[in-house]
């Protein structure tokens, strides 16, 4: 695999962010506003994307992945379908990171993100050397809850007023997956 490609599944491919992805990424974000709101607000302008992508590329406390559709002929990448990021990576005795993700409207509900999340978890527990992944999800975000539940994450609690989104403090459910849970699930 090239330095750009991280992992390939049958339908989804993970690759690194690039600054030149801004036009496609922001167009997809604007097309997906209805799907994303009120849950998330990814960058929708060239300037905001550049700042965001630079953080994903250069900050060693983050690992950012663009989710692309695998091209039908298997030879190249298809369109960008969304993103999955591991944020707030803490090393040492913790070896943990927090997931943030969003599918774009044209790819939602097609199973791409189930496969992409499996690829991210494999990468996190493999090459990244993490022990634990967390996902904090607003309680009414049924699609996001189903995604992590289907990947074997367990609900660990509820945090009122956990994260400020769109000008208000939002409640979140806390979900997590460890290497051991993943191994047990696969066995």
mmCIF file with all atom_site columns, C-alpha atoms in Angstrom:
data_model
loop_
_atom_site.group_PDB
_atom_site.id
_atom_site.type_symbol
_atom_site.label_atom_id
_atom_site.label_alt_id
_atom_site.label_comp_id
_atom_site.label_asym_id
_atom_site.label_entity_id
_atom_site.label_seq_id
_atom_site.pdbx_PDB_ins_code
_atom_site.Cartn_x
_atom_site.Cartn_y
_atom_site.Cartn_z
_atom_site.occupancy
_atom_site.B_iso_or_equiv
_atom_site.pdbx_formal_charge
_atom_site.auth_seq_id
_atom_site.auth_comp_id
_atom_site.auth_asym_id
_atom_site.auth_atom_id
_atom_site.pdbx_PDB_model_num
ATOM 1   C CA . UNK A 1 1   ? 0.000   0.000   0.000   1.00 0.00 ? 1   UNK A CA 1
ATOM 2   C CA . UNK A 1 2   ? 1.171   3.536   -0.646  1.00 0.00 ? 2   UNK A CA 1
ATOM 3   C CA . UNK A 1 3   ? 1.881   6.067   2.097   1.00 0.00 ? 3   UNK A CA 1
ATOM 4   C CA . UNK A 1 4   ? -1.545  7.527   1.334   1.00 0.00 ? 4   UNK A CA 1
ATOM 5   C CA . UNK A 1 5   ? -3.517  4.291   1.736   1.00 0.00 ? 5   UNK A CA 1
ATOM 6   C CA . UNK A 1 6   ? -3.955  2.880   5.233   1.00 0.00 ? 6   UNK A CA 1
ATOM 7   C CA . UNK A 1 7   ? -6.262  -0.112  4.762   1.00 0.00 ? 7   UNK A CA 1
ATOM 8   C CA . UNK A 1 8   ? -8.526  -1.620  2.142   1.00 0.00 ? 8   UNK A CA 1
ATOM 9   C CA . UNK A 1 9   ? -11.686 -3.640  2.597   1.00 0.00 ? 9   UNK A CA 1
ATOM 10  C CA . UNK A 1 10  ? -14.026 -4.983  -0.024  1.00 0.00 ? 10  UNK A CA 1
ATOM 11  C CA . UNK A 1 11  ? -16.122 -1.829  -0.196  1.00 0.00 ? 11  UNK A CA 1
ATOM 12  C CA . UNK A 1 12  ? -14.266 0.791   1.838   1.00 0.00 ? 12  UNK A CA 1
ATOM 13  C CA . UNK A 1 13  ? -10.730 2.165   1.774   1.00 0.00 ? 13  UNK A CA 1
ATOM 14  C CA . UNK A 1 14  ? -9.026  4.267   4.459   1.00 0.00 ? 14  UNK A CA 1
ATOM 15  C CA . UNK A 1 15  ? -6.550  6.877   3.385   1.00 0.00 ? 15  UNK A CA 1
ATOM 16  C CA . UNK A 1 16  ? -4.776  9.826   4.887   1.00 0.00 ? 16  UNK A CA 1
ATOM 17  C CA . UNK A 1 17  ? -6.037  13.391  4.635   1.00 0.00 ? 17  UNK A CA 1
ATOM 18  C CA . UNK A 1 18  ? -4.436  15.636  2.024   1.00 0.00 ? 18  UNK A CA 1
ATOM 19  C CA . UNK A 1 19  ? -4.776  19.380  1.666   1.00 0.00 ? 19  UNK A CA 1
ATOM 20  C CA . UNK A 1 20  ? -5.860  18.910  -1.966  1.00 0.00 ? 20  UNK A CA 1
ATOM 21  C CA . UNK A 1 21  ? -8.980  17.010  -0.779  1.00 0.00 ? 21  UNK A CA 1
ATOM 22  C CA . UNK A 1 22  ? -10.556 20.259  0.403   1.00 0.00 ? 22  UNK A CA 1
ATOM 23  C CA . UNK A 1 23  ? -12.875 20.895  -2.543  1.00 0.00 ? 23  UNK A CA 1
ATOM 24  C CA . UNK A 1 24  ? -14.369 17.401  -2.534  1.00 0.00 ? 24  UNK A CA 1
ATOM 25  C CA . UNK A 1 25  ? -14.557 17.179  1.267   1.00 0.00 ? 25  UNK A CA 1
ATOM 26  C CA . UNK A 1 26  ? -16.290 20.535  1.739   1.00 0.00 ? 26  UNK A CA 1
ATOM 27  C CA . UNK A 1 27  ? -18.717 19.897  -1.138  1.00 0.00 ? 27  UNK A CA 1
ATOM 28  C CA . UNK A 1 28  ? -19.682 16.586  0.490   1.00 0.00 ? 28  UNK A CA 1
ATOM 29  C CA . UNK A 1 29  ? -20.093 18.312  3.872   1.00 0.00 ? 29  UNK A CA 1
ATOM 30  C CA . UNK A 1 30  ? -22.431 20.909  2.358   1.00 0.00 ? 30  UNK A CA 1
ATOM 31  C CA . UNK A 1 31  ? -24.453 18.145  0.628   1.00 0.00 ? 31  UNK A CA 1
ATOM 32  C CA . UNK A 1 32  ? -24.723 16.328  3.975   1.00 0.00 ? 32  UNK A CA 1
ATOM 33  C CA . UNK A 1 33  ? -25.875 19.129  6.288   1.00 0.00 ? 33  UNK A CA 1
ATOM 34  C CA . UNK A 1 34  ? -29.305 17.623  6.800   1.00 0.00 ? 34  UNK A CA 1
ATOM 35  C CA . UNK A 1 35  ? -27.765 14.262  7.718   1.00 0.00 ? 35  UNK A CA 1
ATOM 36  C CA . UNK A 1 36  ? -25.157 15.738  10.073  1.00 0.00 ? 36  UNK A CA 1
ATOM 37  C CA . UNK A 1 37  ? -27.246 18.251  11.992  1.00 0.00 ? 37  UNK A CA 1
ATOM 38  C CA . UNK A 1 38  ? -27.529 18.535  14.958  1.00 0.00 ? 38  UNK A CA 1
ATOM 39  C CA . UNK A 1 39  ? -24.819 15.930  15.647  1.00 0.00 ? 39  UNK A CA 1
ATOM 40  C CA . UNK A 1 40  ? -21.720 17.328  14.002  1.00 0.00 ? 40  UNK A CA 1
ATOM 41  C CA . UNK A 1 41  ? -20.354 20.294  12.108  1.00 0.00 ? 41  UNK A CA 1
ATOM 42  C CA . UNK A 1 42  ? -17.381 19.303  9.956   1.00 0.00 ? 42  UNK A CA 1
ATOM 43  C CA . UNK A 1 43  ? -15.500 22.029  8.043   1.00 0.00 ? 43  UNK A CA 1
ATOM 44  C CA . UNK A 1 44  ? -17.475 23.331  5.075   1.00 0.00 ? 44  UNK A CA 1
ATOM 45  C CA . UNK A 1 45  ? -15.160 26.000  3.662   1.00 0.00 ? 45  UNK A CA 1
ATOM 46  C CA . UNK A 1 46  ? -11.732 25.718  2.050   1.00 0.00 ? 46  UNK A CA 1
ATOM 47  C CA . UNK A 1 47  ? -10.116 27.693  4.878   1.00 0.00 ? 47  UNK A CA 1
ATOM 48  C CA . UNK A 1 48  ? -11.736 25.620  7.626   1.00 0.00 ? 48  UNK A CA 1
ATOM 49  C CA . UNK A 1 49  ? -10.832 22.372  5.848   1.00 0.00 ? 49  UNK A CA 1
ATOM 50  C CA . UNK A 1 50  ? -7.195  23.405  5.449   1.00 0.00 ? 50  UNK A CA 1
ATOM 51  C CA . UNK A 1 51  ? -6.865  24.136  9.178   1.00 0.00 ? 51  UNK A CA 1
ATOM 52  C CA . UNK A 1 52  ? -8.656  20.882  10.062  1.00 0.00 ? 52  UNK A CA 1
ATOM 53  C CA . UNK A 1 53  ? -6.628  18.735  7.645   1.00 0.00 ? 53  UNK A CA 1
ATOM 54  C CA . UNK A 1 54  ? -3.334  20.217  8.840   1.00 0.00 ? 54  UNK A CA 1
ATOM 55  C CA . UNK A 1 55  ? -4.221  19.125  12.387  1.00 0.00 ? 55  UNK A CA 1
ATOM 56  C CA . UNK A 1 56  ? -5.118  15.636  11.179  1.00 0.00 ? 56  UNK A CA 1
ATOM 57  C CA . UNK A 1 57  ? -1.868  15.390  9.221   1.00 0.00 ? 57  UNK A CA 1
ATOM 58  C CA . UNK A 1 58  ? 0.616   16.858  11.709  1.00 0.00 ? 58  UNK A CA 1
ATOM 59  C CA . UNK A 1 59  ? -0.737  16.342  15.245  1.00 0.00 ? 59  UNK A CA 1
ATOM 60  C CA . UNK A 1 60  ? 0.538   13.108  16.774  1.00 0.00 ? 60  UNK A CA 1
ATOM 61  C CA . UNK A 1 61  ? -2.381  13.065  19.229  1.00 0.00 ? 61  UNK A CA 1
ATOM 62  C CA . UNK A 1 62  ? -4.710  12.475  16.264  1.00 0.00 ? 62  UNK A CA 1
ATOM 63  C CA . UNK A 1 63  ? -4.999  9.887   13.517  1.00 0.00 ? 63  UNK A CA 1
ATOM 64  C CA . UNK A 1 64  ? -7.295  10.987  10.720  1.00 0.00 ? 64  UNK A CA 1
ATOM 65  C CA . UNK A 1 65  ? -8.742  8.777   8.006   1.00 0.00 ? 65  UNK A CA 1
ATOM 66  C CA . UNK A 1 66  ? -10.802 9.643   4.971   1.00 0.00 ? 66  UNK A CA 1
ATOM 67  C CA . UNK A 1 67  ? -13.204 6.847   4.146   1.00 0.00 ? 67  UNK A CA 1
ATOM 68  C CA . UNK A 1 68  ? -13.408 6.270   0.404   1.00 0.00 ? 68  UNK A CA 1
ATOM 69  C CA . UNK A 1 69  ? -15.501 3.901   -1.605  1.00 0.00 ? 69  UNK A CA 1
ATOM 70  C CA . UNK A 1 70  ? -13.411 1.151   -3.168  1.00 0.00 ? 70  UNK A CA 1
ATOM 71  C CA . UNK A 1 71  ? -13.513 1.539   -6.940  1.00 0.00 ? 71  UNK A CA 1
ATOM 72  C CA . UNK A 1 72  ? -15.558 -1.172  -8.626  1.00 0.00 ? 72  UNK A CA 1
ATOM 73  C CA . UNK A 1 73  ? -12.545 -2.469  -10.561 1.00 0.00 ? 73  UNK A CA 1
ATOM 74  C CA . UNK A 1 74  ? -10.394 -2.515  -7.402  1.00 0.00 ? 74  UNK A CA 1
ATOM 75  C CA . UNK A 1 75  ? -7.666  -0.488  -9.077  1.00 0.00 ? 75  UNK A CA 1
ATOM 76  C CA . UNK A 1 76  ? -8.215  2.903   -7.492  1.00 0.00 ? 76  UNK A CA 1
ATOM 77  C CA . UNK A 1 77  ? -10.116 4.852   -4.906  1.00 0.00 ? 77  UNK A CA 1
ATOM 78  C CA . UNK A 1 78  ? -13.662 5.945   -5.443  1.00 0.00 ? 78  UNK A CA 1
ATOM 79  C CA . UNK A 1 79  ? -15.237 9.082   -3.985  1.00 0.00 ? 79  UNK A CA 1
ATOM 80  C CA . UNK A 1 80  ? -14.755 10.251  -0.405  1.00 0.00 ? 80  UNK A CA 1
ATOM 81  C CA . UNK A 1 81  ? -17.614 8.756   1.641   1.00 0.00 ? 81  UNK A CA 1
ATOM 82  C CA . UNK A 1 82  ? -16.799 10.340  5.005   1.00 0.00 ? 82  UNK A CA 1
ATOM 83  C CA . UNK A 1 83  ? -14.192 10.417  7.744   1.00 0.00 ? 83  UNK A CA 1
ATOM 84  C CA . UNK A 1 84  ? -13.189 8.628   10.930  1.00 0.00 ? 84  UNK A CA 1
ATOM 85  C CA . UNK A 1 85  ? -10.713 10.283  13.264  1.00 0.00 ? 85  UNK A CA 1
ATOM 86  C CA . UNK A 1 86  ? -9.046  9.089   16.428  1.00 0.00 ? 86  UNK A CA 1
ATOM 87  C CA . UNK A 1 87  ? -8.636  12.200  18.590  1.00 0.00 ? 87  UNK A CA 1
ATOM 88  C CA . UNK A 1 88  ? -7.049  12.857  21.975  1.00 0.00 ? 88  UNK A CA 1
ATOM 89  C CA . UNK A 1 89  ? -4.624  9.955   21.694  1.00 0.00 ? 89  UNK A CA 1
ATOM 90  C CA . UNK A 1 90  ? -2.918  9.433   25.030  1.00 0.00 ? 90  UNK A CA 1
ATOM 91  C CA . UNK A 1 91  ? 0.115   7.149   25.258  1.00 0.00 ? 91  UNK A CA 1
ATOM 92  C CA . UNK A 1 92  ? 1.870   5.715   28.309  1.00 0.00 ? 92  UNK A CA 1
ATOM 93  C CA . UNK A 1 93  ? -0.277  3.581   30.577  1.00 0.00 ? 93  UNK A CA 1
ATOM 94  C CA . UNK A 1 94  ? -3.504  4.728   28.905  1.00 0.00 ? 94  UNK A CA 1
ATOM 95  C CA . UNK A 1 95  ? -2.976  3.929   25.165  1.00 0.00 ? 95  UNK A CA 1
ATOM 96  C CA . UNK A 1 96  ? -6.395  5.308   24.291  1.00 0.00 ? 96  UNK A CA 1
ATOM 97  C CA . UNK A 1 97  ? -8.118  7.562   21.786  1.00 0.00 ? 97  UNK A CA 1
ATOM 98  C CA . UNK A 1 98  ? -11.561 9.044   21.161  1.00 0.00 ? 98  UNK A CA 1
ATOM 99  C CA . UNK A 1 99  ? -13.398 8.464   17.890  1.00 0.00 ? 99  UNK A CA 1
ATOM 100 C CA . UNK A 1 100 ? -15.066 11.164  15.832  1.00 0.00 ? 100 UNK A CA 1
ATOM 101 C CA . UNK A 1 101 ? -16.714 10.293  12.527  1.00 0.00 ? 101 UNK A CA 1
ATOM 102 C CA . UNK A 1 102 ? -19.278 11.175  9.923   1.00 0.00 ? 102 UNK A CA 1
ATOM 103 C CA . UNK A 1 103 ? -20.592 9.600   6.734   1.00 0.00 ? 103 UNK A CA 1
ATOM 104 C CA . UNK A 1 104 ? -21.488 11.785  3.797   1.00 0.00 ? 104 UNK A CA 1
ATOM 105 C CA . UNK A 1 105 ? -25.083 11.682  2.556   1.00 0.00 ? 105 UNK A CA 1
ATOM 106 C CA . UNK A 1 106 ? -24.365 9.839   -0.709  1.00 0.00 ? 106 UNK A CA 1
ATOM 107 C CA . UNK A 1 107 ? -22.746 6.982   1.257   1.00 0.00 ? 107 UNK A CA 1
ATOM 108 C CA . UNK A 1 108 ? -25.001 6.798   4.333   1.00 0.00 ? 108 UNK A CA 1
ATOM 109 C CA . UNK A 1 109 ? -26.908 3.602   4.977   1.00 0.00 ? 109 UNK A CA 1
ATOM 110 C CA . UNK A 1 110 ? -24.900 1.508   2.497   1.00 0.00 ? 110 UNK A CA 1
ATOM 111 C CA . UNK A 1 111 ? -22.709 -0.431  4.934   1.00 0.00 ? 111 UNK A CA 1
ATOM 112 C CA . UNK A 1 112 ? -19.494 1.380   4.028   1.00 0.00 ? 112 UNK A CA 1
ATOM 113 C CA . UNK A 1 113 ? -19.017 2.739   7.527   1.00 0.00 ? 113 UNK A CA 1
ATOM 114 C CA . UNK A 1 114 ? -19.466 -0.622  9.222   1.00 0.00 ? 114 UNK A CA 1
ATOM 115 C CA . UNK A 1 115 ? -16.550 -1.912  7.165   1.00 0.00 ? 115 UNK A CA 1
ATOM 116 C CA . UNK A 1 116 ? -14.544 1.326   7.533   1.00 0.00 ? 116 UNK A CA 1
ATOM 117 C CA . UNK A 1 117 ? -14.956 1.309   11.317  1.00 0.00 ? 117 UNK A CA 1
ATOM 118 C CA . UNK A 1 118 ? -13.673 -2.289  11.425  1.00 0.00 ? 118 UNK A CA 1
ATOM 119 C CA . UNK A 1 119 ? -10.626 -1.153  9.410   1.00 0.00 ? 119 UNK A CA 1
ATOM 120 C CA . UNK A 1 120 ? -10.015 1.774   11.793  1.00 0.00 ? 120 UNK A CA 1
ATOM 121 C CA . UNK A 1 121 ? -10.310 -0.454  14.859  1.00 0.00 ? 121 UNK A CA 1
ATOM 122 C CA . UNK A 1 122 ? -7.858  -2.950  13.308  1.00 0.00 ? 122 UNK A CA 1
ATOM 123 C CA . UNK A 1 123 ? -5.427  -0.103  12.597  1.00 0.00 ? 123 UNK A CA 1
ATOM 124 C CA . UNK A 1 124 ? -5.850  1.398   16.068  1.00 0.00 ? 124 UNK A CA 1
ATOM 125 C CA . UNK A 1 125 ? -5.223  -1.896  17.863  1.00 0.00 ? 125 UNK A CA 1
ATOM 126 C CA . UNK A 1 126 ? -2.524  -2.937  15.382  1.00 0.00 ? 126 UNK A CA 1
ATOM 127 C CA . UNK A 1 127 ? -0.064  -0.378  13.949  1.00 0.00 ? 127 UNK A CA 1
ATOM 128 C CA . UNK A 1 128 ? -1.142  2.474   16.265  1.00 0.00 ? 128 UNK A CA 1
ATOM 129 C CA . UNK A 1 129 ? -0.696  0.274   19.343  1.00 0.00 ? 129 UNK A CA 1
ATOM 130 C CA . UNK A 1 130 ? -3.771  1.533   21.179  1.00 0.00 ? 130 UNK A CA 1
ATOM 131 C CA . UNK A 1 131 ? -5.517  -0.505  23.859  1.00 0.00 ? 131 UNK A CA 1
ATOM 132 C CA . UNK A 1 132 ? -8.851  1.332   24.048  1.00 0.00 ? 132 UNK A CA 1
ATOM 133 C CA . UNK A 1 133 ? -11.114 3.377   21.775  1.00 0.00 ? 133 UNK A CA 1
ATOM 134 C CA . UNK A 1 134 ? -13.942 5.546   23.048  1.00 0.00 ? 134 UNK A CA 1
ATOM 135 C CA . UNK A 1 135 ? -16.947 7.006   21.260  1.00 0.00 ? 135 UNK A CA 1
ATOM 136 C CA . UNK A 1 136 ? -19.086 9.687   22.870  1.00 0.00 ? 136 UNK A CA 1
ATOM 137 C CA . UNK A 1 137 ? -22.479 9.873   21.175  1.00 0.00 ? 137 UNK A CA 1
ATOM 138 C CA . UNK A 1 138 ? -25.546 12.036  21.629  1.00 0.00 ? 138 UNK A CA 1
ATOM 139 C CA . UNK A 1 139 ? -28.396 9.778   22.849  1.00 0.00 ? 139 UNK A CA 1
ATOM 140 C CA . UNK A 1 140 ? -30.733 10.544  19.929  1.00 0.00 ? 140 UNK A CA 1
ATOM 141 C CA . UNK A 1 141 ? -28.135 9.719   17.256  1.00 0.00 ? 141 UNK A CA 1
ATOM 142 C CA . UNK A 1 142 ? -29.508 6.263   16.461  1.00 0.00 ? 142 UNK A CA 1
ATOM 143 C CA . UNK A 1 143 ? -27.273 5.641   13.428  1.00 0.00 ? 143 UNK A CA 1
ATOM 144 C CA . UNK A 1 144 ? -24.086 6.370   15.364  1.00 0.00 ? 144 UNK A CA 1
ATOM 145 C CA . UNK A 1 145 ? -25.186 4.250   18.312  1.00 0.00 ? 145 UNK A CA 1
ATOM 146 C CA . UNK A 1 146 ? -25.974 1.347   15.975  1.00 0.00 ? 146 UNK A CA 1
ATOM 147 C CA . UNK A 1 147 ? -22.551 1.681   14.327  1.00 0.00 ? 147 UNK A CA 1
ATOM 148 C CA . UNK A 1 148 ? -20.564 1.294   17.549  1.00 0.00 ? 148 UNK A CA 1
ATOM 149 C CA . UNK A 1 149 ? -22.919 -1.296  19.043  1.00 0.00 ? 149 UNK A CA 1
ATOM 150 C CA . UNK A 1 150 ? -22.499 -3.387  15.891  1.00 0.00 ? 150 UNK A CA 1
ATOM 151 C CA . UNK A 1 151 ? -18.708 -3.197  16.211  1.00 0.00 ? 151 UNK A CA 1
ATOM 152 C CA . UNK A 1 152 ? -18.791 -4.596  19.753  1.00 0.00 ? 152 UNK A CA 1
ATOM 153 C CA . UNK A 1 153 ? -18.416 -1.378  21.772  1.00 0.00 ? 153 UNK A CA 1
ATOM 154 C CA . UNK A 1 154 ? -20.011 -1.460  25.222  1.00 0.00 ? 154 UNK A CA 1
ATOM 155 C CA . UNK A 1 155 ? -21.990 1.361   26.805  1.00 0.00 ? 155 UNK A CA 1
ATOM 156 C CA . UNK A 1 156 ? -20.079 2.587   29.831  1.00 0.00 ? 156 UNK A CA 1
ATOM 157 C CA . UNK A 1 157 ? -22.159 5.485   30.975  1.00 0.00 ? 157 UNK A CA 1
ATOM 158 C CA . UNK A 1 158 ? -23.981 8.740   30.428  1.00 0.00 ? 158 UNK A CA 1
ATOM 159 C CA . UNK A 1 159 ? -22.423 12.197  30.667  1.00 0.00 ? 159 UNK A CA 1
ATOM 160 C CA . UNK A 1 160 ? -24.792 15.166  30.975  1.00 0.00 ? 160 UNK A CA 1
ATOM 161 C CA . UNK A 1 161 ? -23.610 18.400  29.338  1.00 0.00 ? 161 UNK A CA 1
ATOM 162 C CA . UNK A 1 162 ? -20.513 16.569  28.083  1.00 0.00 ? 162 UNK A CA 1
ATOM 163 C CA . UNK A 1 163 ? -19.556 18.432  24.894  1.00 0.00 ? 163 UNK A CA 1
ATOM 164 C CA . UNK A 1 164 ? -20.339 21.866  23.490  1.00 0.00 ? 164 UNK A CA 1
ATOM 165 C CA . UNK A 1 165 ? -21.857 21.496  20.013  1.00 0.00 ? 165 UNK A CA 1
ATOM 166 C CA . UNK A 1 166 ? -23.591 24.225  18.035  1.00 0.00 ? 166 UNK A CA 1
ATOM 167 C CA . UNK A 1 167 ? -23.567 26.617  20.979  1.00 0.00 ? 167 UNK A CA 1
ATOM 168 C CA . UNK A 1 168 ? -25.051 24.268  23.592  1.00 0.00 ? 168 UNK A CA 1
ATOM 169 C CA . UNK A 1 169 ? -23.746 21.664  26.025  1.00 0.00 ? 169 UNK A CA 1
ATOM 170 C CA . UNK A 1 170 ? -24.955 18.260  24.837  1.00 0.00 ? 170 UNK A CA 1
ATOM 171 C CA . UNK A 1 171 ? -25.497 15.029  26.761  1.00 0.00 ? 171 UNK A CA 1
ATOM 172 C CA . UNK A 1 172 ? -23.562 12.001  25.499  1.00 0.00 ? 172 UNK A CA 1
ATOM 173 C CA . UNK A 1 173 ? -23.495 8.267   26.010  1.00 0.00 ? 173 UNK A CA 1
ATOM 174 C CA . UNK A 1 174 ? -19.990 6.883   26.526  1.00 0.00 ? 174 UNK A CA 1
ATOM 175 C CA . UNK A 1 175 ? -19.087 3.744   24.568  1.00 0.00 ? 175 UNK A CA 1
ATOM 176 C CA . UNK A 1 176 ? -15.737 1.923   24.518  1.00 0.00 ? 176 UNK A CA 1
ATOM 177 C CA . UNK A 1 177 ? -13.907 -1.004  22.984  1.00 0.00 ? 177 UNK A CA 1
ATOM 178 C CA . UNK A 1 178 ? -10.647 -2.564  24.193  1.00 0.00 ? 178 UNK A CA 1
ATOM 179 C CA . UNK A 1 179 ? -8.223  -4.948  22.501  1.00 0.00 ? 179 UNK A CA 1
ATOM 180 C CA . UNK A 1 180 ? -9.435  -7.750  24.780  1.00 0.00 ? 180 UNK A CA 1
ATOM 181 C CA . UNK A 1 181 ? -13.084 -7.139  23.928  1.00 0.00 ? 181 UNK A CA 1
ATOM 182 C CA . UNK A 1 182 ? -12.206 -7.169  20.242  1.00 0.00 ? 182 UNK A CA 1
ATOM 183 C CA . UNK A 1 183 ? -10.265 -10.438 20.548  1.00 0.00 ? 183 UNK A CA 1
ATOM 184 C CA . UNK A 1 184 ? -13.134 -12.091 22.456  1.00 0.00 ? 184 UNK A CA 1
ATOM 185 C CA . UNK A 1 185 ? -15.648 -10.904 19.858  1.00 0.00 ? 185 UNK A CA 1
ATOM 186 C CA . UNK A 1 186 ? -13.541 -12.277 16.994  1.00 0.00 ? 186 UNK A CA 1
ATOM 187 C CA . UNK A 1 187 ? -13.005 -15.643 18.738  1.00 0.00 ? 187 UNK A CA 1
#
